[in-house]
Short mmCIF file of C-alpha atoms in Angstrom, two decimals:
data_model
loop_
_atom_site.label_atom_id
_atom_site.label_comp_id
_atom_site.label_asym_id
_atom_site.label_seq_id
_atom_site.Cartn_x
_atom_site.Cartn_y
_atom_site.Cartn_z
CA MET A 1 6.95 9.07 -10.22
CA LYS A 2 8.53 7.98 -6.87
CA GLN A 3 9.16 11.62 -5.96
CA TYR A 4 5.39 12.22 -5.77
CA ILE A 5 4.49 9.18 -3.70
CA GLN A 6 5.63 10.44 -0.29
CA GLY A 7 3.75 13.71 -0.79
CA ARG A 8 0.58 11.85 -1.70
CA LEU A 9 0.89 9.59 1.33
CA SER A 10 1.59 12.55 3.63
CA ALA A 11 -1.48 14.39 2.31
CA LEU A 12 -3.62 11.30 2.94
CA GLN A 13 -2.22 10.96 6.45
CA GLY A 14 -3.04 14.60 7.15
CA LYS A 15 -6.63 14.02 6.02
CA LEU A 16 -6.87 10.90 8.19
CA ARG A 17 -5.75 12.89 11.24
CA GLU A 18 -8.15 15.71 10.38
CA LEU A 19 -11.03 13.21 10.24
CA GLU A 20 -9.75 11.44 13.38
CA LEU A 21 -9.37 8.12 11.55
CA ASP A 22 -6.69 5.58 12.43
CA ALA A 23 -5.82 4.37 8.94
CA ALA A 24 -6.85 3.89 5.32
CA LEU A 25 -6.81 0.56 3.51
CA ILE A 26 -6.43 0.93 -0.23
CA TYR A 27 -7.46 -2.03 -2.36
CA ASP A 28 -8.62 -0.67 -5.70
CA ARG A 29 -6.18 -0.68 -8.60
CA GLU A 30 -6.48 3.01 -9.53
CA ASN A 31 -5.67 4.22 -6.02
CA LEU A 32 -2.92 1.61 -5.58
CA ILE A 33 -1.29 3.01 -8.71
CA TYR A 34 -1.74 6.59 -7.46
CA PHE A 35 -0.31 5.94 -3.99
CA THR A 36 2.46 3.46 -4.91
CA GLY A 37 3.45 4.31 -8.46
CA ALA A 38 3.35 0.61 -9.37
CA VAL A 39 1.17 -0.29 -12.34
CA ASP A 40 1.83 -4.02 -12.31
CA LEU A 41 0.48 -5.26 -9.00
CA GLU A 42 -2.46 -7.52 -8.30
CA GLY A 43 -3.91 -8.82 -5.05
CA ALA A 44 -2.40 -6.05 -2.95
CA VAL A 45 -3.50 -3.70 -0.20
CA LEU A 46 -1.79 -0.52 0.97
CA CYS A 47 -2.20 0.22 4.67
CA VAL A 48 -1.70 3.90 5.43
CA PRO A 49 -1.78 4.77 9.14
CA ALA A 50 -2.60 8.29 10.29
CA GLN A 51 0.85 8.31 11.94
CA GLY A 52 3.84 6.25 10.84
CA GLU A 53 4.99 4.36 7.79
CA ALA A 54 2.67 2.98 5.11
CA GLU A 55 3.00 -0.72 4.27
CA LEU A 56 2.11 -2.54 1.08
CA TYR A 57 0.99 -6.19 1.36
CA CYS A 58 1.29 -8.19 -1.84
CA ILE A 59 1.72 -11.76 -3.05
CA TRP A 60 5.15 -13.00 -1.91
CA MET A 61 6.43 -13.51 -5.47
CA GLU A 62 6.01 -9.80 -6.19
CA ALA A 63 7.41 -8.46 -2.90
CA ALA A 64 11.02 -7.82 -3.99
CA HIS A 65 9.87 -6.17 -7.22
CA MET A 66 7.37 -3.99 -5.33
CA ARG A 67 10.06 -2.87 -2.85
CA GLN A 68 12.27 -1.83 -5.73
CA THR A 69 9.46 -0.22 -7.72
CA THR A 70 7.74 1.69 -4.93
CA GLY A 71 10.38 2.35 -2.28
CA LEU A 72 7.73 1.49 0.34
CA ARG A 73 7.84 -1.03 3.14
CA VAL A 74 6.49 -4.22 1.55
CA THR A 75 5.39 -7.49 3.12
CA GLY A 76 4.72 -10.50 0.93
CA TYR A 77 2.07 -13.03 1.83
CA PRO A 78 1.74 -16.69 0.81
CA PHE A 79 -1.29 -17.04 -1.44
CA PRO A 80 -3.73 -18.82 -1.04
CA ALA A 81 -2.93 -19.41 2.64
CA GLU A 82 -3.25 -15.67 3.26
CA SER A 83 -4.93 -12.82 1.41
CA GLN A 84 -4.55 -9.07 1.27
CA SER A 85 -7.51 -8.78 3.65
CA SER A 86 -6.10 -11.19 6.23
CA MET A 87 -2.74 -9.37 6.11
CA ALA A 88 -4.37 -5.95 6.54
CA ALA A 89 -6.34 -7.26 9.52
CA LYS A 90 -3.11 -8.13 11.32
#
């Protein structure tokens, strides 16, 4: 599945540039699975900029597993002090 992820992200980034949007924030489970390949994540958001590297924000306990599973740049956040929305806003 990992071999498809970069192509999916690149296609999304192309569409973002075409629509002159800065980024996409992906919260819903179905699209998180589609764009990360991870089926076992909760409380996450994937930030996909029109240019540059996508970053997945997830609960800190899952960060190492998500890095290994997805191959994406992953930042863990301390729940409940932070949330996926507060991390995406940064």
